[in-house]
Amino acid sequence: MTLFFAVLTPFMGAALVALASRLGRSHSAWAAGAVTLAAIAWLAPSLHLPFEGATLIQQHDWMPALGLNLAFRLDGLALLFAGLILGIGLLIVLYARYYLSERDSMGRFYSYLMLFMGSMLGIVLSENLIQLLIFWELTSLSSFLLISYWQHREEGRQGARMALAVTGAGGFAMLGGFLLLGHIVGSYELSVVLASGDLIREHPLYVPTLTLILLGVFTKSAQFPFHFWLPHAMAAPTPVSAYLHSATMVKAGVFLLARLFPALSGTAEWFWLVSGAGLATLLLGAYVALFKHDLKGLLAYSTISHLGLITLLFGLSTPLAAVAGVFHIINHATFKASLFMAAGIIDHEAGTRDMRRLNGLWKFMPYTATLAMVAAAAMAGVPLMNGFLSKEMFFAEAMHISEGHVGGWLLPALVTLAGALAVAYSIRFIHDVFFNGEPVDLPKTPHEPPRWMKVPVEILVVLCLAVGIAPALTVGPLLAVAAQSTLQTPLPDYHLALWHGINPALVMSLIALAGGTLIYLARRPLFAWHERGLGRLDARVVFNALQDGLFALARSITRLIDTGSLQRQVFFLLSAALVLGVAPWLGGGTPLAGGREGLPLDAVSLLAASTLIVATLATVWLHRQRFIALVMIGVVGLVVALTFVKFSAPDLALTQLSVEIVTIVLLLLALYFLPQHAAPEQDRARLWRDGAIALTAGAGTAALAWAVLTRPYDTIAGYFLANSVPGGGGSNVVNVILVDFRGYDTLGEITVLALAGLGIVAMLQGLSLNAPSRDAAGRNWDADAHPAIMATLTRILLPLALLVAVFILLRGHNQPGGGFIAGLITAVALIVQYLANGAAWTHRRMASDSHPMVAWGLAIAAFTGLASWLFGYPFLTSTFSHMDWPVVGEFELASAMAFDLGVFLVVVGATLMILVNLGGLHHTLPKHREKH
Amino acid sequence: MEMLIALVIGVLTAGGVFLALRGQTFPVVLGLTLMSYAVNLFLFVMGRLAIGVPPVISDAAAGYTDPLPQALVLTAIVISFGMTAFVIVLALKARAELGNDHVDGRHHNEDRHA
């Protein structure tokens, strides 16, 4: 479980860090540091394993039914990356503490940073590909939050959106690639995938699999032509750039290249796609970096270029190239993170990142300048620095691969050119900023940063030097295990040393250094030439055009389907349902009626059905005379209740009856504010059309009902009937199902009811409607709103009605009744008080606010469920026992009855909430208006 | 008897669908109410028709009808009430905000021009 906890720690830590920020600004930084150290501590016991040649794999069941396991893996490559993520992460935590200003929210920053750290760790420690992809997407999401951290800045939001769109699309492609990979191999476990390289490469689906995965890799690692998002992501705070865009996020792509190297590499497709994209990115990035005036822009394109270099190395497919690729991953992370931090310091202390204004900072910050110079030298590939070593290996491999090929000079020439450009932009970074005359109009006078802001840079720069001078002593063992687990085969013969004698690679390095210096010296004509031509190209224009096009397409499709007319939408919906419903009838030759014996028809049923049909037709026919239609629909509801009585459903009948009353009261209240009559419709064609649809729908449903009713069936009801008394302690099976067997559903349903009530209250707030003083026929409404006889009678009836409700509630478990019905009866009894006596009179006698009742109801129901946890049973497990009290006699007490009490309270509360608020519109509003 | 119930469900559905397609809010609410009757009845009779055998356990009972559709429909009835209440209040709100009771939020005589 240790690996799992290592990944989980930053995620949990994100919340902790946010909480810690309430204590003070530094507290969240301390908390973030502690969380990072905790993640390291979880890994610490296993760190020695990769060096002993072992691969640690830990599996835990997650969704075994779907074949998804939580599976984690610690081998050399994972160890290297985990080290980069956590080590540089720790430095970033320290650096950001001093970088962020008073106005920036520390808690939010560190919280996002921890989320990102956890996601990155998840990627590199995953053994399962699908799980890896989930973390992969999480890095896209958390980096979105980090890039847009300064939400008030337009460029930050745009950059974040672009990064999310590009990497998200790539992640989607990669999902497809992983699914294909899983299909080919038969497993998503990396150990299996890595061992099935030959199977994958010979499979007919190899090319689509490779293409899709590479799309994910190239978008994430900013490879041409998807590189354009990275410079725009520089709108992020510099600690984010230093972390995401040097050591982690953009390295996820090349990490995957390394991870899947044994499984996918070694084919012509891999060679051309990967090294082609890598070479293009290497050259393009190095070229553009030279011409950027923004310090971070230069570093961004330099990052793109170096990622291209790494990609190119993996594309070359030789074991030695892969070793060089892994080596350059380490080196690039160290020098680029320190350069970003240095750029952040300059920005922080000088107030700008524009290299046309930043000049001659040497005399203001010599110490920072020295640090930056060492790091920039590593970036340029100057001897004694780590960048030199991996670049030499790179040159040597480029030379080696081209030997004996026609046009073999091209690749070495191009990579040397890229090397020269890298030298040129590195010189520019140093010379333009720290020398080259005097600063131009800086917002503030620069000075050295606080002590602790320099510490992370110092550590990284020392690493650059240490690796550069004594590679075998420092990075040797780590590189060996990382490269070994990348290749999954014995390591090729290589020798880490500063001096290899005079060889082609050294010559290329020297040419690059000299050429770069020359390019920098010739910068003025070059800049002018660039500004005239290529400088005007901007990938963002293409991206925005694509994005606008997509939005326009989406809008036009929406417009086509959604005309903004509910009437038309309902028409489309019903027509579609009809087509889908009718289609199967046309094809099959199955007879409509089955062979099941039916019940005989009796006169009473016939009479009731005729009443219902007539009342339905009358509702439809008279719907423009709304009051009459309402009476008619009441009749329909009553006959439906009788139907339930007839066919052995006493609970349903009671529910239907009480709901019917409440509904009619509700509709009457609403009708008061709506037109009492409606004009006849002009559009005859629409009436005919709707009539046809209605008849088809009716005939279809009737046929369906008939077809089902005449067929025999099987039911699972036997279980409920058999277990109701012994298991649930109640003989009313319907009630036991509601409060016991399916109590969880019921909890959901009363929640919905409570939400409907709250929604209605919210909608009615501040609603003003004209209350008419006359009825539809032009008669004045009766001035006597509360007739004495009705008022008197209802007051006498109230205790009786409440008594009935209590009776119904208590007996519900064993006889027809229960919380729903009792709640509705109580609600009706109370509503009648409102109707007969008025709201003012009633509110003097009982609480006007029924919110607490709903809340108590939900709480009781939920706590009844939770209580079973105390006894170690699953949620909502019920229990019951029989009591014997003197006088009362023997009775039963079931936990489900408490649940039913919750149901009861919610139903009463929600119903009162709805009706009282609706009724209140009439009385309170005019007064309300007078006050204002 | 089965034929009669099927007919009743059909008539309720037809009435409900026709009213739901009207342009003003009140008939639409009536239509939804009729449709929920139809749906509730339809679900209920999926347990087949049986007379005099309520699912209440007792020694004297001759048998029991299927309790499961009944439990489903019982909550469905209460939820339909919540839905009806929500829709009708929505209609009131729309009338207050838009000044008419057309479901599309505009006067019905504008229908054809829109």
Tab-separated table of C-alpha atoms in Angstrom, chain A residues 171-568:
chain	number	residue	atom	x	y	z
A	171	GLY	CA	-5.467	12.689	-23.689
A	172	PHE	CA	-8.632	11.662	-25.477
A	173	ALA	CA	-6.615	10.303	-28.397
A	174	MET	CA	-4.405	8.501	-25.944
A	175	LEU	CA	-7.378	6.839	-24.301
A	176	GLY	CA	-8.175	5.367	-27.710
A	177	GLY	CA	-4.564	4.271	-28.083
A	178	PHE	CA	-4.521	2.614	-24.663
A	179	LEU	CA	-7.780	0.812	-25.326
A	180	LEU	CA	-6.338	-0.532	-28.574
A	181	LEU	CA	-3.169	-1.496	-26.736
A	182	GLY	CA	-5.236	-3.304	-24.106
A	183	HIS	CA	-7.163	-5.013	-26.896
A	184	ILE	CA	-3.967	-6.187	-28.595
A	185	VAL	CA	-2.228	-7.376	-25.440
A	186	GLY	CA	-5.256	-8.484	-23.463
A	187	SER	CA	-4.196	-6.599	-20.359
A	188	TYR	CA	-3.711	-3.042	-19.192
A	189	GLU	CA	-0.928	-3.981	-16.821
A	190	LEU	CA	2.366	-2.425	-17.829
A	191	SER	CA	4.377	-5.523	-16.973
A	192	VAL	CA	2.366	-7.499	-19.516
A	193	VAL	CA	2.391	-4.717	-22.113
A	194	LEU	CA	6.137	-4.171	-21.852
A	195	ALA	CA	6.766	-7.879	-22.315
A	196	SER	CA	4.587	-8.075	-25.445
A	197	GLY	CA	6.594	-5.768	-27.721
A	198	ASP	CA	6.764	-8.211	-30.635
A	199	LEU	CA	3.074	-9.021	-30.440
A	200	ILE	CA	2.203	-5.303	-30.537
A	201	ARG	CA	4.553	-4.410	-33.375
A	202	GLU	CA	3.275	-7.211	-35.592
A	203	HIS	CA	-0.387	-6.550	-34.917
A	204	PRO	CA	-2.433	-5.000	-37.766
A	205	LEU	CA	-3.678	-2.348	-35.323
A	206	TYR	CA	-0.137	-1.251	-34.468
A	207	VAL	CA	-0.158	1.896	-36.592
A	208	PRO	CA	-3.445	3.352	-35.271
A	209	THR	CA	-2.431	2.445	-31.713
A	210	LEU	CA	0.926	4.131	-32.110
A	211	THR	CA	-0.553	7.210	-33.777
A	212	LEU	CA	-3.151	7.727	-31.057
A	213	ILE	CA	-0.680	7.298	-28.222
A	214	LEU	CA	1.807	9.596	-29.928
A	215	LEU	CA	-0.910	12.247	-30.272
A	216	GLY	CA	-1.237	12.189	-26.495
A	217	VAL	CA	2.529	12.298	-26.037
A	218	PHE	CA	3.136	15.097	-28.538
A	219	THR	CA	0.377	17.347	-27.209
A	220	LYS	CA	1.558	16.903	-23.636
A	221	SER	CA	5.226	17.376	-24.390
A	222	ALA	CA	4.561	20.303	-26.730
A	223	GLN	CA	5.940	18.663	-29.869
A	224	PHE	CA	5.488	20.268	-33.277
A	225	PRO	CA	2.790	20.953	-34.464
A	226	PHE	CA	1.161	21.025	-30.997
A	227	HIS	CA	3.900	23.106	-29.393
A	228	PHE	CA	2.018	26.416	-29.450
A	229	TRP	CA	0.213	26.020	-26.142
A	230	LEU	CA	3.382	25.999	-24.065
A	231	PRO	CA	4.479	29.634	-24.648
A	232	HIS	CA	0.955	30.812	-23.849
A	233	ALA	CA	0.990	28.781	-20.651
A	234	MET	CA	3.832	31.066	-19.536
A	235	ALA	CA	1.141	33.412	-18.264
A	236	ALA	CA	1.289	31.231	-15.159
A	237	PRO	CA	3.188	32.411	-12.080
A	238	THR	CA	6.866	31.574	-12.535
A	239	PRO	CA	7.031	28.833	-9.862
A	240	VAL	CA	4.341	27.042	-11.876
A	241	SER	CA	6.365	27.398	-15.085
A	242	ALA	CA	9.486	26.254	-13.303
A	243	TYR	CA	7.697	23.174	-12.037
A	244	LEU	CA	5.291	22.239	-14.817
A	245	HIS	CA	7.227	23.314	-17.849
A	246	SER	CA	10.670	22.095	-16.962
A	247	ALA	CA	10.509	19.040	-14.778
A	248	THR	CA	7.014	17.610	-14.691
A	249	MET	CA	3.961	18.260	-16.858
A	250	VAL	CA	5.728	18.517	-20.218
A	251	LYS	CA	7.977	15.642	-19.225
A	252	ALA	CA	4.934	13.408	-18.867
A	253	GLY	CA	4.922	12.968	-22.639
A	254	VAL	CA	8.558	11.968	-22.878
A	255	PHE	CA	8.091	9.841	-19.763
A	256	LEU	CA	5.508	7.870	-21.678
A	257	LEU	CA	7.849	7.559	-24.651
A	258	ALA	CA	10.405	6.072	-22.277
A	259	ARG	CA	7.833	3.935	-20.488
A	260	LEU	CA	6.414	2.379	-23.644
A	261	PHE	CA	9.775	2.276	-25.424
A	262	PRO	CA	10.112	-1.524	-25.188
A	263	ALA	CA	6.540	-2.047	-26.309
A	264	LEU	CA	6.281	0.334	-29.249
A	265	SER	CA	9.725	1.298	-30.520
A	266	GLY	CA	11.894	-0.313	-33.130
A	267	THR	CA	9.667	0.042	-36.196
A	268	ALA	CA	9.957	2.343	-39.186
A	269	GLU	CA	6.722	4.104	-38.182
A	270	TRP	CA	8.056	4.818	-34.719
A	271	PHE	CA	11.357	6.032	-36.152
A	272	TRP	CA	9.865	8.453	-38.659
A	273	LEU	CA	6.998	9.744	-36.537
A	274	VAL	CA	8.883	10.214	-33.299
A	275	SER	CA	12.244	11.362	-34.563
A	276	GLY	CA	10.578	13.472	-37.275
A	277	ALA	CA	8.438	15.334	-34.765
A	278	GLY	CA	11.411	15.559	-32.407
A	279	LEU	CA	13.744	17.011	-35.018
A	280	ALA	CA	11.185	19.557	-36.235
A	281	THR	CA	10.476	20.614	-32.658
A	282	LEU	CA	14.165	20.779	-31.797
A	283	LEU	CA	14.932	23.149	-34.667
A	284	LEU	CA	11.766	25.222	-34.499
A	285	GLY	CA	12.003	25.718	-30.731
A	286	ALA	CA	15.664	26.694	-30.846
A	287	TYR	CA	15.056	29.081	-33.728
A	288	VAL	CA	12.077	30.875	-32.167
A	289	ALA	CA	13.707	30.996	-28.722
A	290	LEU	CA	16.451	33.185	-30.128
A	291	PHE	CA	13.998	35.866	-31.200
A	292	LYS	CA	11.818	36.061	-28.100
A	293	HIS	CA	12.115	39.289	-26.168
A	294	ASP	CA	10.265	37.895	-23.180
A	295	LEU	CA	12.569	36.105	-20.769
A	296	LYS	CA	10.033	33.373	-20.098
A	297	GLY	CA	9.145	33.194	-23.786
A	298	LEU	CA	12.758	32.389	-24.554
A	299	LEU	CA	12.801	29.708	-21.883
A	300	ALA	CA	9.483	28.307	-23.123
A	301	TYR	CA	10.737	27.844	-26.675
A	302	SER	CA	14.015	26.537	-25.353
A	303	THR	CA	11.989	23.976	-23.374
A	304	ILE	CA	10.123	23.036	-26.533
A	305	SER	CA	13.431	22.606	-28.304
A	306	HIS	CA	14.914	20.422	-25.563
A	307	LEU	CA	11.790	18.295	-25.443
A	308	GLY	CA	12.226	17.864	-29.173
A	309	LEU	CA	15.774	16.731	-28.532
A	310	ILE	CA	14.620	14.112	-26.046
A	311	THR	CA	11.854	12.962	-28.388
A	312	LEU	CA	14.317	12.724	-31.241
A	313	LEU	CA	16.606	10.566	-29.105
A	314	PHE	CA	13.796	8.134	-28.290
A	315	GLY	CA	12.802	8.162	-31.946
A	316	LEU	CA	16.241	6.994	-33.001
A	317	SER	CA	15.357	3.752	-31.194
A	318	THR	CA	18.870	2.583	-30.391
A	319	PRO	CA	19.480	1.580	-26.771
A	320	LEU	CA	22.238	4.140	-26.453
A	321	ALA	CA	19.944	6.911	-27.720
A	322	ALA	CA	17.377	5.924	-25.101
A	323	VAL	CA	20.026	6.157	-22.399
A	324	ALA	CA	20.966	9.616	-23.677
A	325	GLY	CA	17.274	10.559	-23.677
A	326	VAL	CA	16.846	9.571	-20.042
A	327	PHE	CA	20.056	11.410	-19.175
A	328	HIS	CA	18.884	14.569	-20.880
A	329	ILE	CA	15.546	14.379	-19.041
A	330	ILE	CA	17.463	14.629	-15.767
A	331	ASN	CA	19.779	17.369	-16.961
A	332	HIS	CA	17.118	19.472	-18.608
A	333	ALA	CA	14.949	19.324	-15.479
A	334	THR	CA	17.746	20.649	-13.293
A	335	PHE	CA	19.065	23.476	-15.458
A	336	LYS	CA	15.673	24.567	-16.823
A	337	ALA	CA	13.998	24.675	-13.410
A	338	SER	CA	16.854	26.829	-12.084
A	339	LEU	CA	16.686	29.117	-15.132
A	340	PHE	CA	12.941	29.593	-14.727
A	341	MET	CA	13.487	30.427	-11.061
A	342	ALA	CA	16.214	32.884	-12.008
A	343	ALA	CA	13.908	34.466	-14.574
A	344	GLY	CA	11.262	34.688	-11.832
A	345	ILE	CA	13.720	36.423	-9.519
A	346	ILE	CA	14.607	38.931	-12.236
A	347	ASP	CA	10.927	39.554	-12.985
A	348	HIS	CA	10.201	39.852	-9.273
A	349	GLU	CA	13.019	42.281	-8.528
A	350	ALA	CA	13.092	44.293	-11.744
A	351	GLY	CA	9.382	44.333	-12.514
A	352	THR	CA	9.641	43.246	-16.147
A	353	ARG	CA	10.697	40.282	-18.267
A	354	ASP	CA	11.324	42.234	-21.451
A	355	MET	CA	14.922	41.720	-22.534
A	356	ARG	CA	14.872	44.991	-24.482
A	357	ARG	CA	14.564	46.804	-21.178
A	358	LEU	CA	16.503	44.441	-18.948
A	359	ASN	CA	20.163	45.258	-19.430
A	360	GLY	CA	23.195	45.497	-17.202
A	361	LEU	CA	21.644	43.800	-14.174
A	362	TRP	CA	25.074	42.424	-13.248
A	363	LYS	CA	25.817	45.335	-10.993
A	364	PHE	CA	22.482	45.019	-9.188
A	365	MET	CA	22.392	41.277	-8.647
A	366	PRO	CA	25.804	39.706	-9.288
A	367	TYR	CA	24.997	36.609	-7.233
A	368	THR	CA	21.820	35.738	-9.114
A	369	ALA	CA	23.655	36.513	-12.344
A	370	THR	CA	26.352	33.988	-11.505
A	371	LEU	CA	23.788	31.316	-10.779
A	372	ALA	CA	21.936	32.079	-14.017
A	373	MET	CA	25.178	31.971	-15.987
A	374	VAL	CA	26.040	28.499	-14.778
A	375	ALA	CA	22.539	27.229	-15.560
A	376	ALA	CA	22.551	28.910	-18.981
A	377	ALA	CA	25.925	27.359	-19.716
A	378	ALA	CA	24.384	23.977	-18.959
A	379	MET	CA	21.566	24.809	-21.342
A	380	ALA	CA	24.061	25.762	-24.040
A	381	GLY	CA	26.021	22.566	-23.520
A	382	VAL	CA	29.268	24.089	-22.290
A	383	PRO	CA	31.793	21.568	-20.919
A	384	LEU	CA	31.852	21.007	-17.140
A	385	MET	CA	28.055	21.300	-17.084
A	386	ASN	CA	25.574	18.425	-17.150
A	387	GLY	CA	23.989	19.694	-20.383
A	388	PHE	CA	27.278	19.147	-22.189
A	389	LEU	CA	27.387	15.439	-21.358
A	390	SER	CA	23.949	14.514	-22.590
A	391	LYS	CA	24.326	16.740	-25.621
A	392	GLU	CA	27.547	14.961	-26.514
A	393	MET	CA	25.800	11.625	-26.264
A	394	PHE	CA	23.074	13.063	-28.461
A	395	PHE	CA	25.535	14.287	-31.090
A	396	ALA	CA	27.325	10.954	-31.019
A	397	GLU	CA	24.070	9.068	-31.587
A	398	ALA	CA	23.014	11.410	-34.407
A	399	MET	CA	26.366	10.748	-36.025
A	400	HIS	CA	26.199	7.029	-35.430
A	401	ILE	CA	22.706	6.564	-36.849
A	402	SER	CA	23.557	8.474	-40.022
A	403	GLU	CA	26.738	6.566	-40.813
A	404	GLY	CA	26.654	4.839	-44.152
A	405	HIS	CA	23.366	6.403	-45.304
A	406	VAL	CA	22.946	8.530	-48.381
A	407	GLY	CA	22.558	12.109	-47.211
A	408	GLY	CA	23.831	10.959	-43.840
A	409	TRP	CA	25.398	14.357	-43.298
A	410	LEU	CA	21.959	15.971	-42.988
A	411	LEU	CA	20.979	14.848	-39.490
A	412	PRO	CA	24.338	15.685	-37.872
A	413	ALA	CA	24.305	19.034	-39.644
A	414	LEU	CA	20.795	19.852	-38.464
A	415	VAL	CA	21.408	18.852	-34.851
A	416	THR	CA	24.620	20.885	-34.844
A	417	LEU	CA	22.632	23.844	-36.142
A	418	ALA	CA	20.129	23.328	-33.310
A	419	GLY	CA	23.049	23.156	-30.896
A	420	ALA	CA	24.401	26.425	-32.265
A	421	LEU	CA	21.009	28.096	-31.886
A	422	ALA	CA	20.858	26.840	-28.287
A	423	VAL	CA	24.252	28.417	-27.641
A	424	ALA	CA	23.056	31.658	-29.231
A	425	TYR	CA	19.899	31.982	-27.160
A	426	SER	CA	21.754	31.007	-23.996
A	427	ILE	CA	24.290	33.780	-24.651
A	428	ARG	CA	21.438	36.145	-25.301
A	429	PHE	CA	19.767	35.201	-22.029
A	430	ILE	CA	22.935	36.114	-20.127
A	431	HIS	CA	24.386	38.936	-22.180
A	432	ASP	CA	21.152	40.833	-22.811
A	433	VAL	CA	19.984	40.682	-19.233
A	434	PHE	CA	23.112	41.060	-17.171
A	435	PHE	CA	25.354	43.105	-19.473
A	436	ASN	CA	24.716	44.991	-22.730
A	437	GLY	CA	24.548	48.526	-21.390
A	438	GLU	CA	22.162	50.039	-18.887
A	439	PRO	CA	18.598	49.049	-17.933
A	440	VAL	CA	15.883	50.907	-19.827
A	441	ASP	CA	13.132	52.463	-17.736
A	442	LEU	CA	12.637	49.671	-15.187
A	443	PRO	CA	9.549	49.884	-12.912
A	444	LYS	CA	11.729	49.371	-9.829
A	445	THR	CA	15.382	49.319	-8.924
A	446	PRO	CA	16.517	45.705	-8.943
A	447	HIS	CA	18.356	44.127	-6.041
A	448	GLU	CA	19.235	40.644	-4.831
A	449	PRO	CA	16.232	38.543	-3.760
A	450	PRO	CA	15.619	37.307	-0.196
A	451	ARG	CA	18.107	34.691	0.996
A	452	TRP	CA	15.729	31.730	0.857
A	453	MET	CA	14.504	32.514	-2.627
A	454	LYS	CA	17.999	31.818	-3.927
A	455	VAL	CA	18.455	28.506	-2.099
A	456	PRO	CA	16.454	26.393	-4.571
A	457	VAL	CA	18.413	27.888	-7.475
A	458	GLU	CA	21.688	27.255	-5.694
A	459	ILE	CA	20.852	23.622	-5.072
A	460	LEU	CA	19.946	23.023	-8.703
A	461	VAL	CA	22.997	24.858	-10.029
A	462	VAL	CA	25.295	22.864	-7.769
A	463	LEU	CA	23.655	19.726	-9.156
A	464	CYS	CA	24.313	20.927	-12.707
A	465	LEU	CA	27.988	21.358	-11.896
A	466	ALA	CA	28.361	18.183	-9.873
A	467	VAL	CA	26.829	16.063	-12.608
A	468	GLY	CA	28.825	17.886	-15.231
A	469	ILE	CA	32.166	17.359	-13.506
A	470	ALA	CA	31.774	13.908	-11.983
A	471	PRO	CA	28.860	12.204	-13.744
A	472	ALA	CA	29.751	8.646	-12.842
A	473	LEU	CA	29.947	9.456	-9.143
A	474	THR	CA	26.744	11.488	-8.941
A	475	VAL	CA	24.087	10.549	-11.441
A	476	GLY	CA	25.600	7.283	-12.650
A	477	PRO	CA	23.685	4.740	-10.575
A	478	LEU	CA	20.341	6.539	-10.949
A	479	LEU	CA	20.787	6.862	-14.709
A	480	ALA	CA	21.708	3.194	-14.927
A	481	VAL	CA	18.570	1.935	-13.179
A	482	ALA	CA	16.310	4.420	-14.976
A	483	ALA	CA	17.738	3.531	-18.381
A	484	GLN	CA	17.633	-0.140	-17.512
A	485	SER	CA	13.916	-0.062	-16.702
A	486	THR	CA	13.284	2.048	-19.795
A	487	LEU	CA	14.923	-0.501	-22.057
A	488	GLN	CA	13.844	-3.604	-20.123
A	489	THR	CA	16.964	-5.267	-21.564
A	490	PRO	CA	20.567	-5.236	-20.382
A	491	LEU	CA	22.159	-1.811	-20.741
A	492	PRO	CA	24.327	-1.010	-23.731
A	493	ASP	CA	27.947	-0.209	-23.108
A	494	TYR	CA	28.369	3.445	-22.301
A	495	HIS	CA	30.823	5.495	-20.368
A	496	LEU	CA	29.935	8.584	-18.381
A	497	ALA	CA	32.914	10.915	-18.396
A	498	LEU	CA	33.855	14.459	-19.120
A	499	TRP	CA	36.602	13.636	-21.576
A	500	HIS	CA	36.243	11.018	-24.289
A	501	GLY	CA	39.147	12.159	-26.424
A	502	ILE	CA	38.773	13.984	-29.691
A	503	ASN	CA	35.811	12.483	-31.538
A	504	PRO	CA	33.137	13.687	-33.974
A	505	ALA	CA	30.746	14.594	-31.114
A	506	LEU	CA	33.307	16.888	-29.552
A	507	VAL	CA	33.931	18.523	-32.906
A	508	MET	CA	30.175	19.058	-33.336
A	509	SER	CA	30.028	20.587	-29.851
A	510	LEU	CA	32.841	22.969	-30.668
A	511	ILE	CA	31.229	23.936	-33.976
A	512	ALA	CA	27.972	24.576	-32.115
A	513	LEU	CA	29.699	26.762	-29.532
A	514	ALA	CA	31.539	28.780	-32.162
A	515	GLY	CA	28.532	28.945	-34.471
A	516	GLY	CA	26.262	30.025	-31.634
A	517	THR	CA	28.603	32.845	-30.720
A	518	LEU	CA	28.676	33.978	-34.348
A	519	ILE	CA	24.876	33.854	-34.583
A	520	TYR	CA	24.598	35.974	-31.470
A	521	LEU	CA	27.065	38.501	-32.818
A	522	ALA	CA	25.049	38.731	-36.028
A	523	ARG	CA	21.796	39.146	-34.105
A	524	ARG	CA	20.815	42.599	-35.316
A	525	PRO	CA	20.434	41.732	-39.035
A	526	LEU	CA	18.947	38.375	-38.024
A	527	PHE	CA	16.326	40.034	-35.821
A	528	ALA	CA	15.388	42.443	-38.568
A	529	TRP	CA	15.071	39.590	-41.037
A	530	HIS	CA	12.945	37.558	-38.591
A	531	GLU	CA	10.608	40.436	-37.804
A	532	ARG	CA	9.902	40.935	-41.493
A	533	GLY	CA	9.012	37.332	-42.190
A	534	LEU	CA	8.553	34.397	-39.868
A	535	GLY	CA	7.986	36.507	-36.780
A	536	ARG	CA	4.499	37.295	-37.941
A	537	LEU	CA	3.378	33.686	-37.911
A	538	ASP	CA	1.366	32.828	-34.854
A	539	ALA	CA	-0.061	29.403	-34.208
A	540	ARG	CA	-2.594	30.986	-31.919
A	541	VAL	CA	-4.367	32.456	-34.930
A	542	VAL	CA	-4.891	28.998	-36.382
A	543	PHE	CA	-5.916	27.609	-33.023
A	544	ASN	CA	-8.413	30.395	-32.445
A	545	ALA	CA	-9.825	30.023	-35.953
A	546	LEU	CA	-10.270	26.297	-35.350
A	547	GLN	CA	-11.839	26.924	-31.997
A	548	ASP	CA	-14.209	29.574	-33.339
A	549	GLY	CA	-15.143	27.261	-36.174
A	550	LEU	CA	-15.994	24.484	-33.726
A	551	PHE	CA	-18.074	26.820	-31.598
A	552	ALA	CA	-19.922	28.086	-34.672
A	553	LEU	CA	-20.605	24.517	-35.775
A	554	ALA	CA	-21.900	23.592	-32.313
A	555	ARG	CA	-24.106	26.651	-32.249
A	556	SER	CA	-25.573	25.956	-35.665
A	557	ILE	CA	-26.351	22.358	-34.694
A	558	THR	CA	-27.987	23.596	-31.503
A	559	ARG	CA	-30.009	26.130	-33.443
A	560	LEU	CA	-31.109	23.441	-35.833
A	561	ILE	CA	-32.400	21.194	-33.046
A	562	ASP	CA	-33.423	23.694	-30.401
A	563	THR	CA	-35.617	26.423	-31.756
A	564	GLY	CA	-36.313	27.850	-28.340
A	565	SER	CA	-39.901	26.641	-28.422
A	566	LEU	CA	-40.974	24.210	-25.734
A	567	GLN	CA	-44.033	23.319	-27.741
A	568	ARG	CA	-41.897	22.238	-30.657
